[in-house]
């Protein structure tokens, strides 16, 4: 009985670890280049579930959630200023943040600034040529890390 329970727990933990969805920087950049309809189709192929749609003054945001609920991805499309288009990828684990930071630096991005967004979370900006990525850390006691990949159009 104990071995069966231990095996079931191990299997559950292993399947949770395997199911966590991550994307490469190239994939995130590719999502940013898609139209909103193409992005929606891609998220369905990735098995992400619709989460929310927000229309604001001059922008549309469509968000999807991973099947294992460990991450969300959203696409911002701006009607006036296309350079503001971006992908927002939100994840919970610090190790994923560290992973993306290593990928960003290895891809030749350089840290160019840091500060706090309007809701007081700290951020760091990285640039490579005209390509811009912002990493946002969670507030103390929270767990959501955010990677913003801005359009380089």
GROMACS .gro file of C-alpha atoms in nm:
model
  153
    1UNK     CA    1   0.000   0.000   0.000
    2UNK     CA    2   0.279   0.245   0.092
    3UNK     CA    3   0.472   0.166  -0.225
    4UNK     CA    4   0.160   0.219  -0.435
    5UNK     CA    5   0.089   0.552  -0.266
    6UNK     CA    6   0.453   0.661  -0.305
    7UNK     CA    7   0.447   0.561  -0.672
    8UNK     CA    8   0.123   0.752  -0.731
    9UNK     CA    9   0.265   1.064  -0.564
   10UNK     CA   10   0.587   1.036  -0.765
   11UNK     CA   11   0.388   0.991  -1.087
   12UNK     CA   12   0.172   1.291  -1.006
   13UNK     CA   13   0.470   1.514  -0.928
   14UNK     CA   14   0.654   1.393  -1.239
   15UNK     CA   15   0.354   1.461  -1.462
   16UNK     CA   16   0.316   1.810  -1.315
   17UNK     CA   17   0.682   1.883  -1.380
   18UNK     CA   18   0.662   1.753  -1.736
   19UNK     CA   19   0.343   1.942  -1.817
   20UNK     CA   20   0.477   2.288  -1.731
   21UNK     CA   21   0.473   2.488  -2.053
   22UNK     CA   22   0.768   2.702  -2.150
   23UNK     CA   23   0.842   2.876  -2.476
   24UNK     CA   24   1.166   2.974  -2.642
   25UNK     CA   25   1.238   3.342  -2.706
   26UNK     CA   26   1.199   3.267  -3.077
   27UNK     CA   27   0.852   3.123  -3.020
   28UNK     CA   28   0.746   3.424  -2.812
   29UNK     CA   29   0.879   3.657  -3.080
   30UNK     CA   30   0.694   3.455  -3.343
   31UNK     CA   31   0.368   3.484  -3.146
   32UNK     CA   32   0.416   3.860  -3.145
   33UNK     CA   33   0.432   3.863  -3.525
   34UNK     CA   34   0.106   3.669  -3.566
   35UNK     CA   35  -0.228   3.834  -3.624
   36UNK     CA   36  -0.473   3.796  -3.339
   37UNK     CA   37  -0.663   3.522  -3.527
   38UNK     CA   38  -0.339   3.334  -3.596
   39UNK     CA   39  -0.239   3.371  -3.229
   40UNK     CA   40  -0.572   3.226  -3.114
   41UNK     CA   41  -0.530   2.925  -3.345
   42UNK     CA   42  -0.172   2.872  -3.223
   43UNK     CA   43  -0.280   2.879  -2.857
   44UNK     CA   44  -0.546   2.616  -2.929
   45UNK     CA   45  -0.279   2.399  -3.094
   46UNK     CA   46  -0.063   2.447  -2.784
   47UNK     CA   47  -0.364   2.321  -2.580
   48UNK     CA   48  -0.395   2.653  -2.395
   49UNK     CA   49  -0.745   2.748  -2.281
   50UNK     CA   50  -0.907   3.086  -2.334
   51UNK     CA   51  -0.872   3.294  -2.018
   52UNK     CA   52  -0.981   3.652  -2.085
   53UNK     CA   53  -1.024   3.925  -2.344
   54UNK     CA   54  -0.986   4.292  -2.262
   55UNK     CA   55  -1.055   4.585  -2.492
   56UNK     CA   56  -0.913   4.918  -2.386
   57UNK     CA   57  -0.859   5.253  -2.545
   58UNK     CA   58  -0.655   5.166  -2.849
   59UNK     CA   59  -0.567   4.805  -2.762
   60UNK     CA   60  -0.697   4.450  -2.749
   61UNK     CA   61  -0.557   4.189  -2.510
   62UNK     CA   62  -0.639   3.821  -2.546
   63UNK     CA   63  -0.511   3.580  -2.278
   64UNK     CA   64  -0.480   3.203  -2.262
   65UNK     CA   65  -0.395   2.974  -1.971
   66UNK     CA   66  -0.179   2.661  -1.982
   67UNK     CA   67  -0.359   2.327  -1.934
   68UNK     CA   68  -0.178   2.279  -1.601
   69UNK     CA   69  -0.264   2.636  -1.485
   70UNK     CA   70   0.105   2.720  -1.421
   71UNK     CA   71   0.132   2.992  -1.683
   72UNK     CA   72  -0.065   3.241  -1.891
   73UNK     CA   73   0.016   3.405  -2.219
   74UNK     CA   74  -0.144   3.713  -2.365
   75UNK     CA   75  -0.113   3.910  -2.686
   76UNK     CA   76  -0.156   4.287  -2.688
   77UNK     CA   77  -0.249   4.448  -3.019
   78UNK     CA   78  -0.250   4.827  -3.039
   79UNK     CA   79  -0.447   5.006  -3.309
   80UNK     CA   80  -0.238   5.324  -3.324
   81UNK     CA   81   0.115   5.238  -3.216
   82UNK     CA   82   0.212   4.892  -3.348
   83UNK     CA   83   0.551   4.913  -3.174
   84UNK     CA   84   0.358   4.873  -2.847
   85UNK     CA   85   0.230   4.527  -2.956
   86UNK     CA   86   0.366   4.267  -2.721
   87UNK     CA   87   0.344   3.919  -2.580
   88UNK     CA   88   0.302   3.883  -2.206
   89UNK     CA   89   0.407   3.546  -2.063
   90UNK     CA   90   0.332   3.495  -1.694
   91UNK     CA   91   0.472   3.206  -1.492
   92UNK     CA   92   0.503   3.122  -1.124
   93UNK     CA   93   0.842   2.963  -1.064
   94UNK     CA   94   1.164   3.153  -0.985
   95UNK     CA   95   1.359   2.881  -1.166
   96UNK     CA   96   1.170   2.968  -1.487
   97UNK     CA   97   1.265   3.332  -1.437
   98UNK     CA   98   1.629   3.230  -1.398
   99UNK     CA   99   1.600   3.013  -1.711
  100UNK     CA  100   1.462   3.300  -1.919
  101UNK     CA  101   1.721   3.541  -1.784
  102UNK     CA  102   1.997   3.303  -1.898
  103UNK     CA  103   1.834   3.271  -2.242
  104UNK     CA  104   1.803   3.648  -2.275
  105UNK     CA  105   2.165   3.711  -2.184
  106UNK     CA  106   2.291   3.423  -2.400
  107UNK     CA  107   2.098   3.567  -2.696
  108UNK     CA  108   2.297   3.889  -2.667
  109UNK     CA  109   2.046   4.111  -2.489
  110UNK     CA  110   2.197   4.369  -2.253
  111UNK     CA  111   2.033   4.506  -1.940
  112UNK     CA  112   1.956   4.872  -2.007
  113UNK     CA  113   1.741   4.982  -1.717
  114UNK     CA  114   1.537   4.890  -1.416
  115UNK     CA  115   1.259   5.039  -1.213
  116UNK     CA  116   0.909   4.969  -1.091
  117UNK     CA  117   0.590   4.941  -1.292
  118UNK     CA  118   0.282   5.136  -1.186
  119UNK     CA  119   0.172   4.856  -0.950
  120UNK     CA  120   0.515   4.867  -0.779
  121UNK     CA  121   0.663   4.538  -0.907
  122UNK     CA  122   1.032   4.573  -0.997
  123UNK     CA  123   1.136   4.525  -1.359
  124UNK     CA  124   1.451   4.502  -1.569
  125UNK     CA  125   1.471   4.596  -1.936
  126UNK     CA  126   1.691   4.416  -2.189
  127UNK     CA  127   1.766   4.529  -2.543
  128UNK     CA  128   1.933   4.376  -2.846
  129UNK     CA  129   1.933   4.618  -3.139
  130UNK     CA  130   1.566   4.729  -3.152
  131UNK     CA  131   1.434   4.419  -2.972
  132UNK     CA  132   1.304   4.484  -2.621
  133UNK     CA  133   1.228   4.236  -2.340
  134UNK     CA  134   1.112   4.333  -1.992
  135UNK     CA  135   1.124   4.091  -1.698
  136UNK     CA  136   0.893   4.178  -1.410
  137UNK     CA  137   0.950   4.028  -1.067
  138UNK     CA  138   0.664   3.962  -0.826
  139UNK     CA  139   0.592   4.175  -0.522
  140UNK     CA  140   0.711   4.020  -0.195
  141UNK     CA  141   0.479   3.734  -0.101
  142UNK     CA  142   0.349   3.687  -0.456
  143UNK     CA  143   0.467   3.437  -0.714
  144UNK     CA  144   0.389   3.564  -1.064
  145UNK     CA  145   0.689   3.650  -1.282
  146UNK     CA  146   0.620   3.818  -1.616
  147UNK     CA  147   0.818   3.830  -1.938
  148UNK     CA  148   0.712   4.101  -2.183
  149UNK     CA  149   0.843   4.071  -2.536
  150UNK     CA  150   0.775   4.391  -2.729
  151UNK     CA  151   0.727   4.415  -3.102
  152UNK     CA  152   1.033   4.512  -3.303
  153UNK     CA  153   0.830   4.620  -3.607
   0.00000   0.00000   0.00000
